[in-house]
Amino acid sequence: AGRRANSLHHKSKITYFLSQIPYSHLANPRIVCYNARMHIRIGTRGSELALAQTRLAIAALQAAYPDLECEVRIITTAGDRRTDIPLHRVNAETGTGDKGVFIAAIEDELAAGTIDCAVHSLKDMPGVLDERFALAAVLPREEIQDVLVLRESAGLPADGAGLCIATGSVRRTHLMKSVFPKAQTVPVRGNVATRLRKVAENPELSGTLLARAGLNRLGYDREGFEVAGVPLRVHGLNPETFCPALGQGAVALETRRGDVFEPLVAAVNDEATSRAIRCERAFLHLLNADCSVPVGGYARLTDAGELRFRVVYYPPAAAPVTLDVSGREPEAVAQAAYEQLQKHLPNHHDA
């Protein structure tokens, strides 16, 4: 009886999904064929972390649709190809315009119809998508904090004295100067494993900065581990003071807007994460910020259902601005934070 009930529940999901196919699509044999046997092509970057996040997306989709066939297609992006220059210069060097350097090539495949869904780290995405695409779902958010991964011998002085930290992030570089004023930072590019290996192989480096979410998804021990025989320790950083990237810890599933796959993917959306990242992305859009802008922030839901949004922004040649804004509606909270920020900037003039 239990198996029969599950079967009927699954059939009702398929019926609902097929009911979302626009009438105009019924003449397209490819679409009908794909959806009759529940097949979806998923585009992703080829890094170990990107593939781990894609496995999470597939698990969520197949939990909702047990018979869904998922085909993974690996796509190389401009950010993957150009590891020889700082990340904030990749857009200009590769002509990707205002698109994220880690998503533009994947969106090209989505637009061409060679994939049906794209999996991204949400923090790599611009604040507003091309109108052809939809942010159909976000998975439940991982931990948002940044961590310092240091050689065990380095320790962590309160002021960072004697530390040489590898990071390619403008935001993290500014935060290091603010939170650990005596530490030195040097540029580095590469995926998680590459950056950890560079620390292990270069005794002049004390460590690197990474997102806790990435380490968790890749199965690294929370406290420490060895790389190439070198013991490394993980030091969690308080997000209240060392503010994460907007969108950090969230995995996004993107589809074509109005496509038959949009409602299928939307079934795995996590509402609490969605409300938080709507606020963060709205603020990112208002600020017109990309990876070259030193800003961090995160929104979280309280038990009462209110959004609390914290932002740290580093204006050029001025002291950092920290804001805390609360409210119910994500976009309204973002707007309030943006208006407060404008009042703190050196060139602001009241009307």
Tab-separated table of C-alpha atoms in Angstrom, residues 150-280:
chain	number	residue	atom	x	y	z
A	150	LEU	CA	46.765	28.269	7.832
A	151	ARG	CA	49.881	26.192	8.158
A	152	GLU	CA	49.715	24.591	11.586
A	153	SER	CA	53.015	26.263	12.453
A	154	ALA	CA	51.697	29.759	11.658
A	155	GLY	CA	49.121	30.244	14.408
A	156	LEU	CA	46.671	33.145	14.245
A	157	PRO	CA	47.830	36.345	15.973
A	158	ALA	CA	44.985	38.738	16.838
A	159	ASP	CA	46.400	41.426	14.544
A	160	GLY	CA	47.680	38.996	11.882
A	161	ALA	CA	51.315	39.949	12.470
A	162	GLY	CA	53.698	37.842	10.409
A	163	LEU	CA	51.000	36.246	8.241
A	164	CYS	CA	51.184	36.139	4.446
A	165	ILE	CA	47.754	35.202	3.113
A	166	ALA	CA	46.993	34.232	-0.487
A	167	THR	CA	43.683	35.517	-1.875
A	168	GLY	CA	42.378	36.671	-5.239
A	169	SER	CA	39.342	38.439	-3.765
A	170	VAL	CA	39.133	42.235	-3.540
A	171	ARG	CA	36.609	41.923	-0.703
A	172	ARG	CA	38.795	39.528	1.303
A	173	THR	CA	41.874	41.692	0.765
A	174	HIS	CA	40.088	44.726	2.252
A	175	LEU	CA	38.704	42.692	5.131
A	176	MET	CA	42.151	41.307	5.948
A	177	LYS	CA	43.519	44.855	6.182
A	178	SER	CA	40.648	45.817	8.462
A	179	VAL	CA	40.408	42.738	10.724
A	180	PHE	CA	44.068	41.646	10.653
A	181	PRO	CA	45.891	44.939	9.953
A	182	LYS	CA	49.427	43.550	10.249
A	183	ALA	CA	48.905	40.655	7.850
A	184	GLN	CA	50.172	40.735	4.272
A	185	THR	CA	48.076	39.540	1.323
A	186	VAL	CA	49.303	38.266	-2.045
A	187	PRO	CA	47.225	37.398	-5.133
A	188	VAL	CA	46.319	33.809	-5.984
A	189	ARG	CA	43.918	32.158	-8.458
A	190	GLY	CA	42.640	28.620	-8.799
A	191	ASN	CA	40.105	26.221	-7.356
A	192	VAL	CA	40.067	25.041	-3.741
A	193	ALA	CA	42.544	22.197	-4.247
A	194	THR	CA	44.915	24.419	-6.246
A	195	ARG	CA	44.983	27.142	-3.602
A	196	LEU	CA	45.558	24.637	-0.800
A	197	ARG	CA	48.360	23.013	-2.772
A	198	LYS	CA	50.013	26.394	-3.363
A	199	VAL	CA	50.010	27.020	0.395
A	200	ALA	CA	51.476	23.586	1.093
A	201	GLU	CA	54.191	23.948	-1.553
A	202	ASN	CA	55.240	27.528	-0.774
A	203	PRO	CA	56.719	27.977	2.720
A	204	GLU	CA	56.492	31.764	2.332
A	205	LEU	CA	52.699	31.521	2.400
A	206	SER	CA	51.023	31.242	5.806
A	207	GLY	CA	47.658	30.253	4.356
A	208	THR	CA	44.691	31.189	2.220
A	209	LEU	CA	41.080	32.357	2.574
A	210	LEU	CA	38.233	30.081	1.499
A	211	ALA	CA	34.491	29.730	1.963
A	212	ARG	CA	33.475	27.255	4.652
A	213	ALA	CA	30.687	26.047	2.349
A	214	GLY	CA	33.158	24.861	-0.278
A	215	LEU	CA	35.280	22.974	2.229
A	216	ASN	CA	32.174	21.329	3.692
A	217	ARG	CA	30.886	20.255	0.286
A	218	LEU	CA	34.261	18.787	-0.616
A	219	GLY	CA	34.427	16.814	2.631
A	220	TYR	CA	37.372	18.559	4.307
A	221	ASP	CA	37.625	18.188	8.075
A	222	ARG	CA	36.268	21.217	9.916
A	223	GLU	CA	39.318	21.629	12.165
A	224	GLY	CA	42.231	20.748	9.916
A	225	PHE	CA	43.783	18.365	7.409
A	226	GLU	CA	47.015	17.658	5.522
A	227	VAL	CA	47.891	18.678	1.980
A	228	ALA	CA	51.052	17.171	0.446
A	229	GLY	CA	52.149	16.171	3.948
A	230	VAL	CA	51.772	19.710	5.349
A	231	PRO	CA	49.368	20.043	8.315
A	232	LEU	CA	46.829	22.859	7.844
A	233	ARG	CA	44.428	24.258	10.424
A	234	VAL	CA	41.005	25.807	9.696
A	235	HIS	CA	40.105	29.005	11.540
A	236	GLY	CA	36.480	30.114	11.179
A	237	LEU	CA	35.946	33.872	10.838
A	238	ASN	CA	32.947	35.605	12.403
A	239	PRO	CA	30.665	36.783	9.561
A	240	GLU	CA	29.633	39.771	11.692
A	241	THR	CA	33.132	41.213	11.278
A	242	PHE	CA	34.535	39.265	8.307
A	243	CYS	CA	31.494	39.652	6.067
A	244	PRO	CA	31.028	36.952	3.385
A	245	ALA	CA	30.321	37.586	-0.285
A	246	LEU	CA	26.711	38.334	-1.164
A	247	GLY	CA	25.141	34.989	-2.030
A	248	GLN	CA	27.930	32.933	-0.441
A	249	GLY	CA	26.986	29.373	0.523
A	250	ALA	CA	24.006	29.154	-1.854
A	251	VAL	CA	23.727	26.986	-4.979
A	252	ALA	CA	21.597	28.353	-7.834
A	253	LEU	CA	19.709	26.454	-10.538
A	254	GLU	CA	19.096	28.555	-13.648
A	255	THR	CA	16.785	27.746	-16.558
A	256	ARG	CA	15.404	29.491	-19.616
A	257	ARG	CA	12.545	31.798	-18.610
A	258	GLY	CA	9.168	30.331	-19.552
A	259	ASP	CA	10.770	27.034	-20.531
A	260	VAL	CA	9.145	23.704	-19.626
A	261	PHE	CA	12.027	22.979	-17.239
A	262	GLU	CA	11.473	26.084	-15.122
A	263	PRO	CA	8.559	24.615	-13.080
A	264	LEU	CA	10.320	21.263	-12.762
A	265	VAL	CA	13.418	22.864	-11.256
A	266	ALA	CA	11.347	25.267	-9.135
A	267	ALA	CA	10.040	22.272	-7.186
A	268	VAL	CA	13.363	22.039	-5.296
A	269	ASN	CA	13.534	25.711	-4.299
A	270	ASP	CA	14.312	26.367	-0.613
A	271	GLU	CA	12.055	29.242	0.439
A	272	ALA	CA	14.112	30.477	3.407
A	273	THR	CA	17.300	30.633	1.338
A	274	SER	CA	15.380	32.215	-1.525
A	275	ARG	CA	14.122	35.096	0.634
A	276	ALA	CA	17.605	35.815	1.954
A	277	ILE	CA	19.320	35.783	-1.426
A	278	ARG	CA	16.573	37.902	-3.019
A	279	CYS	CA	17.587	40.621	-0.570
A	280	GLU	CA	21.303	40.160	-1.214
